[in-house]
Coordinates of C-alpha atoms (C1' of nucleotides) in Angstrom, one line a residue:
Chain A
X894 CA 42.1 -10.9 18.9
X895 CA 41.1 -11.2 15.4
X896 CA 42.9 -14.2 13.7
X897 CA 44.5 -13.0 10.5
X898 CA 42.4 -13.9 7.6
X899 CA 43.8 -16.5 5.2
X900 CA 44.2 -14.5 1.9
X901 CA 45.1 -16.8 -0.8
X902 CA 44.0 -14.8 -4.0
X903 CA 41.8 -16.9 -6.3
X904 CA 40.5 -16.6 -10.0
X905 CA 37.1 -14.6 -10.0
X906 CA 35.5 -17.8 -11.2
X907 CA 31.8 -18.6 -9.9
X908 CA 30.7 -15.3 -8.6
X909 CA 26.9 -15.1 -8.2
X910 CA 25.4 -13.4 -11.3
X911 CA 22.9 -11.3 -9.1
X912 CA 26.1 -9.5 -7.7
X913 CA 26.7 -6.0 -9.8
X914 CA 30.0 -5.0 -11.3
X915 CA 30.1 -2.3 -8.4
X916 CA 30.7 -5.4 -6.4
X917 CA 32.1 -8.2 -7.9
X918 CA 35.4 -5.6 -9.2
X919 CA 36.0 -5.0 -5.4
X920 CA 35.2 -8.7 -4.2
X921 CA 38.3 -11.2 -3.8
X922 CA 38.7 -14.8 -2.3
X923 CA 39.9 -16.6 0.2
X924 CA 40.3 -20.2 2.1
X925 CA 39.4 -20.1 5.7
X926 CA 40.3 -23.5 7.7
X927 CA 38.2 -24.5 10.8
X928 CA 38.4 -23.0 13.8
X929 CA 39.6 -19.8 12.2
X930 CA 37.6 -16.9 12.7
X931 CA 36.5 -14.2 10.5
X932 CA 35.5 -11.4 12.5
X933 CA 34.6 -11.2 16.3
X934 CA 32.0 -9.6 18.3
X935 CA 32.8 -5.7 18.4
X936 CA 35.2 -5.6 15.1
X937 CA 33.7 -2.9 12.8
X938 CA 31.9 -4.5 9.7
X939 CA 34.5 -4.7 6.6
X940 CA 33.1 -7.4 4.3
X941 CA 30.1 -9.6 3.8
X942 CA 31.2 -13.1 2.9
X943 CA 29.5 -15.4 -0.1
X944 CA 29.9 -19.0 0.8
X945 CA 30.8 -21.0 -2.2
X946 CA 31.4 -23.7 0.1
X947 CA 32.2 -24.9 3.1
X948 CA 30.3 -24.4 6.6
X949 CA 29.9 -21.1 8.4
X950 CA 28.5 -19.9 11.9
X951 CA 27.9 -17.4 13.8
X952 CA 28.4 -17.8 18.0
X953 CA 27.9 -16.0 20.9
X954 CA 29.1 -17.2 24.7
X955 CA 27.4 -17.7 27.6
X956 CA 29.2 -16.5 30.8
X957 CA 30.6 -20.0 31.6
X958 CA 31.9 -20.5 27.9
X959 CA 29.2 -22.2 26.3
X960 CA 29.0 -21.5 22.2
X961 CA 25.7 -20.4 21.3
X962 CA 24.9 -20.7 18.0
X963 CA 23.0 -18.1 16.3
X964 CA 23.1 -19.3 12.5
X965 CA 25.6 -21.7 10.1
X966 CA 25.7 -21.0 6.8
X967 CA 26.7 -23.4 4.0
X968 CA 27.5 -23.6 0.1
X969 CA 25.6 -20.9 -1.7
X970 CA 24.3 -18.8 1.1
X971 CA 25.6 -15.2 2.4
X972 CA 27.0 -15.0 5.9
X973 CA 27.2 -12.3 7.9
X974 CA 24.7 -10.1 6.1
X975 CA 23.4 -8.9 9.5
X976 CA 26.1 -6.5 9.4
X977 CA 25.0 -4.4 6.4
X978 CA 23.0 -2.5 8.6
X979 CA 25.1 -2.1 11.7
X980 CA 28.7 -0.9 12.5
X981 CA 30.1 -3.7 14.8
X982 CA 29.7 -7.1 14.6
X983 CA 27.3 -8.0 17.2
X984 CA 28.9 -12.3 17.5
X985 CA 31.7 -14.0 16.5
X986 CA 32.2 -15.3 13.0
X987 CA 33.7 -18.5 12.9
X988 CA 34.6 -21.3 10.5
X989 CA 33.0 -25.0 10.9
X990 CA 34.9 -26.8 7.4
X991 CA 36.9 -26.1 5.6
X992 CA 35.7 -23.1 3.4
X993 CA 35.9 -21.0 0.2
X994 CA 34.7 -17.4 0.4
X995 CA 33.5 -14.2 -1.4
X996 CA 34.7 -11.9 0.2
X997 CA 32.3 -8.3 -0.5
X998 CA 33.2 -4.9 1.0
X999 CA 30.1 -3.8 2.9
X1000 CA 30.1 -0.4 2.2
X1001 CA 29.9 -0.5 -1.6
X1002 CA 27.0 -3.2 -0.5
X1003 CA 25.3 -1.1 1.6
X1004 CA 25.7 1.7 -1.6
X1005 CA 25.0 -0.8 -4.4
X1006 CA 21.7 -1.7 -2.2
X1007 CA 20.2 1.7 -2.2
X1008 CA 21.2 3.0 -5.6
X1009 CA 20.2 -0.3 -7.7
X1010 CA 16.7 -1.1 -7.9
X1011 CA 17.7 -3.9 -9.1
X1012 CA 19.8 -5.4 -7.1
X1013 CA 17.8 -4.3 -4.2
X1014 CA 14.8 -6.5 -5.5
X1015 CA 17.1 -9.6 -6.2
X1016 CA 18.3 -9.0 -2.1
X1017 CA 14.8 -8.6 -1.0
X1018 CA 13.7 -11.4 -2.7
X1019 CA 16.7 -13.7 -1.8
X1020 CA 15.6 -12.3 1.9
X1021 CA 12.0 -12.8 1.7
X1022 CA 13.1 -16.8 0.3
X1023 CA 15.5 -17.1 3.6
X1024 CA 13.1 -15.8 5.9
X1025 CA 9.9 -18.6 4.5
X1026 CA 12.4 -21.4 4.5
X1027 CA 13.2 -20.7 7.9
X1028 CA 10.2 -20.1 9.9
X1029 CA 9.1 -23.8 8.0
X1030 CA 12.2 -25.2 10.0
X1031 CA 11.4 -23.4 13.4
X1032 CA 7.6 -24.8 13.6
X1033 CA 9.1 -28.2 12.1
X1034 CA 11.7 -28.3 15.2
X1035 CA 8.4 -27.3 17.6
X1036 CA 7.2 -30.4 16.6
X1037 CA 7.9 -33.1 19.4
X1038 CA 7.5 -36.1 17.4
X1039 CA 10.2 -37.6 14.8
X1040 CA 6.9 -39.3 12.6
X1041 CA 5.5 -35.4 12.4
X1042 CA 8.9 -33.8 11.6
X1043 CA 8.8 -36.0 8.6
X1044 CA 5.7 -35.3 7.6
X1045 CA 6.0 -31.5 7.9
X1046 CA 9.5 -31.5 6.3
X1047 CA 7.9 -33.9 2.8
X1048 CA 4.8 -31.1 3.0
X1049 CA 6.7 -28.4 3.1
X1050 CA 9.6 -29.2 1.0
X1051 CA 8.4 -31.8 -1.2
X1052 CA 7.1 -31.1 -5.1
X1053 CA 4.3 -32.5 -6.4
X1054 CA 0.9 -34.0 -5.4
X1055 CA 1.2 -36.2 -3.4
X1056 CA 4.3 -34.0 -1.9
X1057 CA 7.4 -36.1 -3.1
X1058 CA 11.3 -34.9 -2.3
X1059 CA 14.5 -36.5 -3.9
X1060 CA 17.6 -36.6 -0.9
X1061 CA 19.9 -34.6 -2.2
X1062 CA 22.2 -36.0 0.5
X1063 CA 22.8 -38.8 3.2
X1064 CA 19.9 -39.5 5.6
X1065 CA 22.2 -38.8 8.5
X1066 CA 22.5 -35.2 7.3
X1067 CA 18.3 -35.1 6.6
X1068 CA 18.8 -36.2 10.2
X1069 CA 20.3 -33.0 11.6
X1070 CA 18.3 -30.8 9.4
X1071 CA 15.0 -32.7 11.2
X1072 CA 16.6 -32.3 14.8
X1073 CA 16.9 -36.2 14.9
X1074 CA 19.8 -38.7 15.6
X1075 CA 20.4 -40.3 12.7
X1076 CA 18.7 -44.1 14.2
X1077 CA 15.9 -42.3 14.9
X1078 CA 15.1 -40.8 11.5
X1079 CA 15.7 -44.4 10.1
X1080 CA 13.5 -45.9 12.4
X1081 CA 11.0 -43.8 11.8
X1082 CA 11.1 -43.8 8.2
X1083 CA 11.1 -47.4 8.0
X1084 CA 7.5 -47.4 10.3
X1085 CA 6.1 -45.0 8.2
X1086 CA 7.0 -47.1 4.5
X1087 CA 5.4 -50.1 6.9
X1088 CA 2.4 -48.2 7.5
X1089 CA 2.5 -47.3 3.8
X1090 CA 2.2 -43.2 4.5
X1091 CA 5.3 -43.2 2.5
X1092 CA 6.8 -45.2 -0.5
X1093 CA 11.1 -44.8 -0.9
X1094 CA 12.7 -45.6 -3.7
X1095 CA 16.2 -45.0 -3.1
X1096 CA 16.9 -41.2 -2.4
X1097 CA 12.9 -40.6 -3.1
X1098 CA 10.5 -40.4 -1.0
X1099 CA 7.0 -39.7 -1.5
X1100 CA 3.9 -39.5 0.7
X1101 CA 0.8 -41.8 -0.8
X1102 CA -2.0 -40.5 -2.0
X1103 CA -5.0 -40.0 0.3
Chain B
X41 CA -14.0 -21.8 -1.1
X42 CA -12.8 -18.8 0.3
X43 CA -14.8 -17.3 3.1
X44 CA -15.6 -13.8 2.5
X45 CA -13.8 -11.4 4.7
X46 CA -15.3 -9.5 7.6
X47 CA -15.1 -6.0 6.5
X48 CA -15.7 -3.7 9.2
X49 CA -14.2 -0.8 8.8
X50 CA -12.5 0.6 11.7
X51 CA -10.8 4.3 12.1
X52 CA -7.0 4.3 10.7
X53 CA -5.4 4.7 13.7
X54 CA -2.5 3.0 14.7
X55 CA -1.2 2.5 11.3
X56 CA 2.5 1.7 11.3
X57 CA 4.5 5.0 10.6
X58 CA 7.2 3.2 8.2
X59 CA 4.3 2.5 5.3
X60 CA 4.1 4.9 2.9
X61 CA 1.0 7.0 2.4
X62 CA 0.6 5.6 -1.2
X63 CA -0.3 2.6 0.7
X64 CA -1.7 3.5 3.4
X65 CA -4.1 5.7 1.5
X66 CA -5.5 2.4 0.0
X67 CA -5.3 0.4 3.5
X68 CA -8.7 -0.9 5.4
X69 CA -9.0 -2.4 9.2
X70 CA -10.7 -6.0 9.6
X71 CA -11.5 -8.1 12.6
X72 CA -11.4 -11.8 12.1
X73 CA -12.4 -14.5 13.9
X74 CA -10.7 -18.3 15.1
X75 CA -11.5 -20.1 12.6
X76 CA -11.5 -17.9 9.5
X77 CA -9.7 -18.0 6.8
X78 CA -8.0 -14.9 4.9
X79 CA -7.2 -16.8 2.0
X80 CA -7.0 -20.3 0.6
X81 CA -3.9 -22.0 -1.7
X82 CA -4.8 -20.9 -5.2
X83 CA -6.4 -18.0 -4.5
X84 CA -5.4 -15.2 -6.4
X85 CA -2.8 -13.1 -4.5
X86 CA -5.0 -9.1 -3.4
X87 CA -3.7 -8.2 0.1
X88 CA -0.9 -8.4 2.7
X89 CA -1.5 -8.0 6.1
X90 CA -0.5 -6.3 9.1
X91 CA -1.6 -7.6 12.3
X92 CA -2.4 -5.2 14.7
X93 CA -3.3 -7.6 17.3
X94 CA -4.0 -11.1 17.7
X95 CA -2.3 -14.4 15.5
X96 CA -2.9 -15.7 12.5
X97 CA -0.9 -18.7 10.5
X98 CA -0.2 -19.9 7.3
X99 CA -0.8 -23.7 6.9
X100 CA -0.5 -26.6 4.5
X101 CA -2.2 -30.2 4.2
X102 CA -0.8 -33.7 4.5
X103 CA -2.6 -36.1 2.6
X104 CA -4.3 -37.5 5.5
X105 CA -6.0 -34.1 6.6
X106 CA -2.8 -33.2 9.1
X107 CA -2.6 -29.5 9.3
X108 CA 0.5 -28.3 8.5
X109 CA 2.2 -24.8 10.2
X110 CA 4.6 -22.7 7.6
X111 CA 4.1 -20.0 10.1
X112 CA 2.5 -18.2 12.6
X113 CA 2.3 -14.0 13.1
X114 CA 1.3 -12.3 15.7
X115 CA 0.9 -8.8 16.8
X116 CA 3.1 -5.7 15.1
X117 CA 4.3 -8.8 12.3
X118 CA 3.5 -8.5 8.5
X119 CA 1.4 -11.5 7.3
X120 CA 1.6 -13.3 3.9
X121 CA 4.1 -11.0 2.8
X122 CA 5.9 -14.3 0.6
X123 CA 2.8 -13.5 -1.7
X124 CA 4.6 -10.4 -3.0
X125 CA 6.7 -12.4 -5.0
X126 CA 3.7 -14.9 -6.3
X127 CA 1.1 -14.1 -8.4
X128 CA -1.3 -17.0 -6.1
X129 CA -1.0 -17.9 -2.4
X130 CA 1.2 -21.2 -1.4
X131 CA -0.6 -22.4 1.8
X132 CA -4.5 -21.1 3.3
X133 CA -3.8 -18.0 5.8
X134 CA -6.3 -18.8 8.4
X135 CA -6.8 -17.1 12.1
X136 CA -6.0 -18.5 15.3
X137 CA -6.9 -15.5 17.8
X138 CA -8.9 -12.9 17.1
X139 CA -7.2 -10.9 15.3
X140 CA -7.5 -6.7 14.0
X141 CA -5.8 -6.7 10.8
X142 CA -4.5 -3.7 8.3
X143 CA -5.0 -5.2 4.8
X144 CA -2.4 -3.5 2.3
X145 CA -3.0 -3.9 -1.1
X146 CA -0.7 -6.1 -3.1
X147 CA 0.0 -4.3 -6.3
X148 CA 0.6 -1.2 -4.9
X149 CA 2.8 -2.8 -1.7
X150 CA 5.1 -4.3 -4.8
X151 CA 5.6 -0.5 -6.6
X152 CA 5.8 0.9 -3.6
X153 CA 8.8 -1.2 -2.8
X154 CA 10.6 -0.9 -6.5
X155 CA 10.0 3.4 -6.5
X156 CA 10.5 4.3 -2.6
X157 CA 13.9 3.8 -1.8
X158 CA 13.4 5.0 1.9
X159 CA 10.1 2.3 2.1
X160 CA 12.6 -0.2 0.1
X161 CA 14.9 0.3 2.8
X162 CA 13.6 0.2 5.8
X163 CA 11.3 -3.3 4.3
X164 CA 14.7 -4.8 4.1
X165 CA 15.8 -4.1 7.6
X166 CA 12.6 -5.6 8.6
X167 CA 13.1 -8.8 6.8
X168 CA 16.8 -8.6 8.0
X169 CA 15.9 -8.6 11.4
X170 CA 13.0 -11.2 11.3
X171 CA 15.4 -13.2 9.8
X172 CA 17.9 -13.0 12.3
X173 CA 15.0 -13.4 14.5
X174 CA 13.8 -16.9 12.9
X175 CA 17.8 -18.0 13.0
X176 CA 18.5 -17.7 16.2
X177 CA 15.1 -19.4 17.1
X178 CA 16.0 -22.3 14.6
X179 CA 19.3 -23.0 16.1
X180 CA 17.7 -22.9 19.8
X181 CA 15.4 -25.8 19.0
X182 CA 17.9 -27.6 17.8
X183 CA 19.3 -28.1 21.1
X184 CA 17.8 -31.2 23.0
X185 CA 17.6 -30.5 26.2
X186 CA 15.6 -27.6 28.4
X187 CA 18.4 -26.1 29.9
X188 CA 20.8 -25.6 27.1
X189 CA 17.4 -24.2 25.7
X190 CA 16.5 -21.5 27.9
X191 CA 20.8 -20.7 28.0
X192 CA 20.5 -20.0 24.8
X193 CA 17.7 -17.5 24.7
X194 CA 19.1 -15.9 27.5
X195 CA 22.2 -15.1 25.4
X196 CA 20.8 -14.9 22.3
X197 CA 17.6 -12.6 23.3
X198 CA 19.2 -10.9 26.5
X199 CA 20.5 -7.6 27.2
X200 CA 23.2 -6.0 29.0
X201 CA 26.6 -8.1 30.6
X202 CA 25.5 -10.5 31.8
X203 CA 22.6 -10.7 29.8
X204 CA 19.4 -10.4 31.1
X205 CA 15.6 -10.4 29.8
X206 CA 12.3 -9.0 30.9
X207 CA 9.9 -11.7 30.7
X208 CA 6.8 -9.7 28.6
X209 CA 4.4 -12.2 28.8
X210 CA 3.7 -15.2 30.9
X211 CA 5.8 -18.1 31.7
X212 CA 3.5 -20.3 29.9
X213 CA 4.2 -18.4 26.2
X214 CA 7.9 -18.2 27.0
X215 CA 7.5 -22.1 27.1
X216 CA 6.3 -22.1 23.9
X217 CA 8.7 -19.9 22.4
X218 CA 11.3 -22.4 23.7
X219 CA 9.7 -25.5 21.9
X220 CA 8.8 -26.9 26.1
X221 CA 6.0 -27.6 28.0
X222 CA 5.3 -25.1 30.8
X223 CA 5.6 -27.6 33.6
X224 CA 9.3 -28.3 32.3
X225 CA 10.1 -24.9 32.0
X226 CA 9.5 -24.1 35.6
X227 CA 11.5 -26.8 37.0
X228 CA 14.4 -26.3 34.9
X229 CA 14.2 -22.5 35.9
X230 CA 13.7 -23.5 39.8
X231 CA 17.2 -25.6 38.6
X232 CA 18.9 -23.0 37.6
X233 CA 18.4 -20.6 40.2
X234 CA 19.1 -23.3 42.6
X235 CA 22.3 -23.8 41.3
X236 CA 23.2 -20.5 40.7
X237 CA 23.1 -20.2 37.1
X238 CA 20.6 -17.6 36.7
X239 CA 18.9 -15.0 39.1
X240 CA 15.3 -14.0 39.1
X241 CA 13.5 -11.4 40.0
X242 CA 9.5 -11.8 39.3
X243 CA 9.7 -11.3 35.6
X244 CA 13.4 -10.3 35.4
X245 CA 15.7 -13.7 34.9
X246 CA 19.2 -12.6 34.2
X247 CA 22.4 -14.9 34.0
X248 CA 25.0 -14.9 36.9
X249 CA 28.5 -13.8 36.2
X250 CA 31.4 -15.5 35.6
Chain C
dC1108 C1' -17.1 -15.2 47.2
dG1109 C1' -16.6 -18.0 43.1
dT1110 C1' -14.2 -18.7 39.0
dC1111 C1' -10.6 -18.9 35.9
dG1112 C1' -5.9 -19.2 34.4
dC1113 C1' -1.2 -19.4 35.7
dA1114 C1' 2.5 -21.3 38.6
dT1115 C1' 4.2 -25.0 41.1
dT1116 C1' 5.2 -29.7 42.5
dG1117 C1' 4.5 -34.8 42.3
dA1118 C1' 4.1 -39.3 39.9
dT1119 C1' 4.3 -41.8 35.7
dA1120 C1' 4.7 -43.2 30.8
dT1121 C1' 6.9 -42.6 26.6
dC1122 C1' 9.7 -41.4 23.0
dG1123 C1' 14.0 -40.4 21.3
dC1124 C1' 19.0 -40.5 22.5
dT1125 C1' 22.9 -43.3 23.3
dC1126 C1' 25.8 -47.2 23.0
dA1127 C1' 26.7 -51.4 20.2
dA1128 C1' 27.0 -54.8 16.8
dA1129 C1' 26.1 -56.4 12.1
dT1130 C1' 25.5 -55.4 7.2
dC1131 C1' 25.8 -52.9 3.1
dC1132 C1' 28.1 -50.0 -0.4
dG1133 C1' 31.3 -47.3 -3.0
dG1134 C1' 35.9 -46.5 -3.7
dT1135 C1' 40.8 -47.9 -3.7
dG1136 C1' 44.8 -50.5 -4.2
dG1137 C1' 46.9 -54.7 -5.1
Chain D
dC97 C1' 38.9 -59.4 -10.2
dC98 C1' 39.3 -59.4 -5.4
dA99 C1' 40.5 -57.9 -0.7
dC100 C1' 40.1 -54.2 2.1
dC101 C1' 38.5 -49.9 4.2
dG102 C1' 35.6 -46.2 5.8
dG103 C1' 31.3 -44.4 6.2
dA104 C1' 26.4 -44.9 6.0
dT105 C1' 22.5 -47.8 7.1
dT106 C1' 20.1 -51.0 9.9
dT107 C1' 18.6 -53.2 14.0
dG108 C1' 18.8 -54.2 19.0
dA109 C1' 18.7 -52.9 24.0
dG110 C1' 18.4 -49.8 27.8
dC111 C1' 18.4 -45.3 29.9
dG112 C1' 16.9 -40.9 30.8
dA113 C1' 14.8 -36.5 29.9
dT114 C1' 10.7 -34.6 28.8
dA115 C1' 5.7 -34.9 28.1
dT116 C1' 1.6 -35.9 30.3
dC117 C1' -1.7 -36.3 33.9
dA118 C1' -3.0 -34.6 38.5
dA119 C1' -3.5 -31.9 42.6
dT120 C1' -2.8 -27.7 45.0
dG121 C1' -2.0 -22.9 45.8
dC122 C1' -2.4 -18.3 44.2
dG123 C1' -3.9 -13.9 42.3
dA124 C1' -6.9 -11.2 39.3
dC125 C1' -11.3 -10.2 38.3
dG126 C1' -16.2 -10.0 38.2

DNA sequence: CGTCGCATTGATATCGCTCAAATCCGGTGG
DNA sequence: CCACCGGATTTGAGCGATATCAATGCGACG
């Protein structure tokens, strides 16, 4: 059922430095379109995929059809790591836009994992970073209030004192990363600048002092 | 500012099998109560925790004294375990149940990790999983309404075709877990098993087939 | 037998989603 | 330089799903 992979061969230009030569001299790339999918639930594990860019996720379906989403990946990340220590793929692996891929053999991983100490630390860490930033989303999403998913996203993500973060993108897109329709995020900012918790200037926003 | 630790020493039982005796040798049991904290932002980094029982969380501050949840751990989960990588604490660790707690030293956790490859490995499945864990829990709150919530854990969490789950704890926690209030959890169950969507069975709630 | 917490169901209020229209802004082509 | 276009940003209005408040039943436990 497997969709053939795209396999346009592609200079070795902007592979990850933390990757080892045991890696990077089996590693090719490849453009995947959306809707095409990479692997699907029962395929034995071939490759782990760096995302240079592009948008990534990983589904299961409900008895009716329904997608389930268990994780989207974007520009910069790994996808389908989860693999490394199983056979199968356990979902489908699909693609959302338009993406350019690393594509990583996992055996040599899984190898390159236990014999370099260093590699294994750069993994851990780039694990241990994953698994912070995303239990800081999960308790910000258990928030039921827009006003406090603000807040919790410019305390936990913001630099400085008092906590200040520079939009790296539109506000529509800070609005799906909040679990927020886009008006609602607006609306909410622009009460909070009116209360004077927060001051915006342009793609910064800052929480006042106390 | 930091509250000194209860210290009472308890018997080393039930000390995780996967931790290597050059930790464990150095390990101590502490109770803690609501209320206390383990450490504060700052504070120079001496321990990571196991938590036998109970839950404990890290938080942060908004300017305006709003507390702040990075995360919450409860029992069989590794707490403060970002601080390997720091050299101070990030956010105050603080207890929200009492809790019994295995405190593992830092500096030893951290060569323990860089000399045992077996301990190196099987850390890394942990954080593997727990981040698998955290994803799938991300995307879930993402969804807005109750139904396509509990779906989704169904899927995502449940075993067997077609999945199914054991309900371990009350109704009330699983509520929780889904980002809901109890009261909308049971009526959007008593919907589903009204139309036929899910079966259940006391404390076994498993999807209908096709 | 009394108490406590969970489960359940009812009634109501509220917040955020949705649909819509107007404006702004950057980029593009004439 | 200007007209035009598409997408983001705002603001308005209304609806609906979920939270909240309440009351009852139930079972465990002392």
């Amino acid at each position: 059922m497997t969709r053939a992979l795209p396999t346009t061969q592609r200079p070795k230009n902007g592979v990850p430095a933390w990757l080892p030569r045991s890696l990077t001299g089996a590693a090719g790339w490849i453009d995947v379109e959306p809707g095409a999918y990479l692997f699907h639930a029962g395929d034995p594990v071939r490759w782990v995929y760096w995302v240079e860019q592009g948008v990534l996720k990983l589904v299961r379906y409900a008895p009716d059809g329904t997608e389930i989403v268990l994780h989207r990946a974007g520009g910069g990340e790994v996808f389908a790591e989860a693999s490394l220590s199983a056979g199968r793929y356990h979902c489908d692996g699909l693609c959302v836009r338009e993406s350019r891929l690393l594509t990583l053999p996992a055996v040599p991983f899984r190898q390159a994992l236990r014999n370099d100490p260093d590699f294994a630390e750069v993994w851990r860490e780039g694990l241990a970073r994953a698994l912070r930033s995303q239990r800081a989303r999960y308790e910000r999403l258990g928030l039921k209030s827009a006003r406090a998913r603000v807040l919790h996203y410019l305390v936990s993500e913001g630099r400085g004192e008092p906590p200040a973060i520079k939009l790296s993108g539109t506000l529509r897109e800070w609005a799906e990363e909040l679990g927020l329709a886009p008006e609602t995020l607006y609306r909410t900012l622009a009460d909070l600048v009116q209360a004077g918790t927060v001051i915006r200037n342009g793609p910064i926003i800052q929480l006042t002092a106390y």
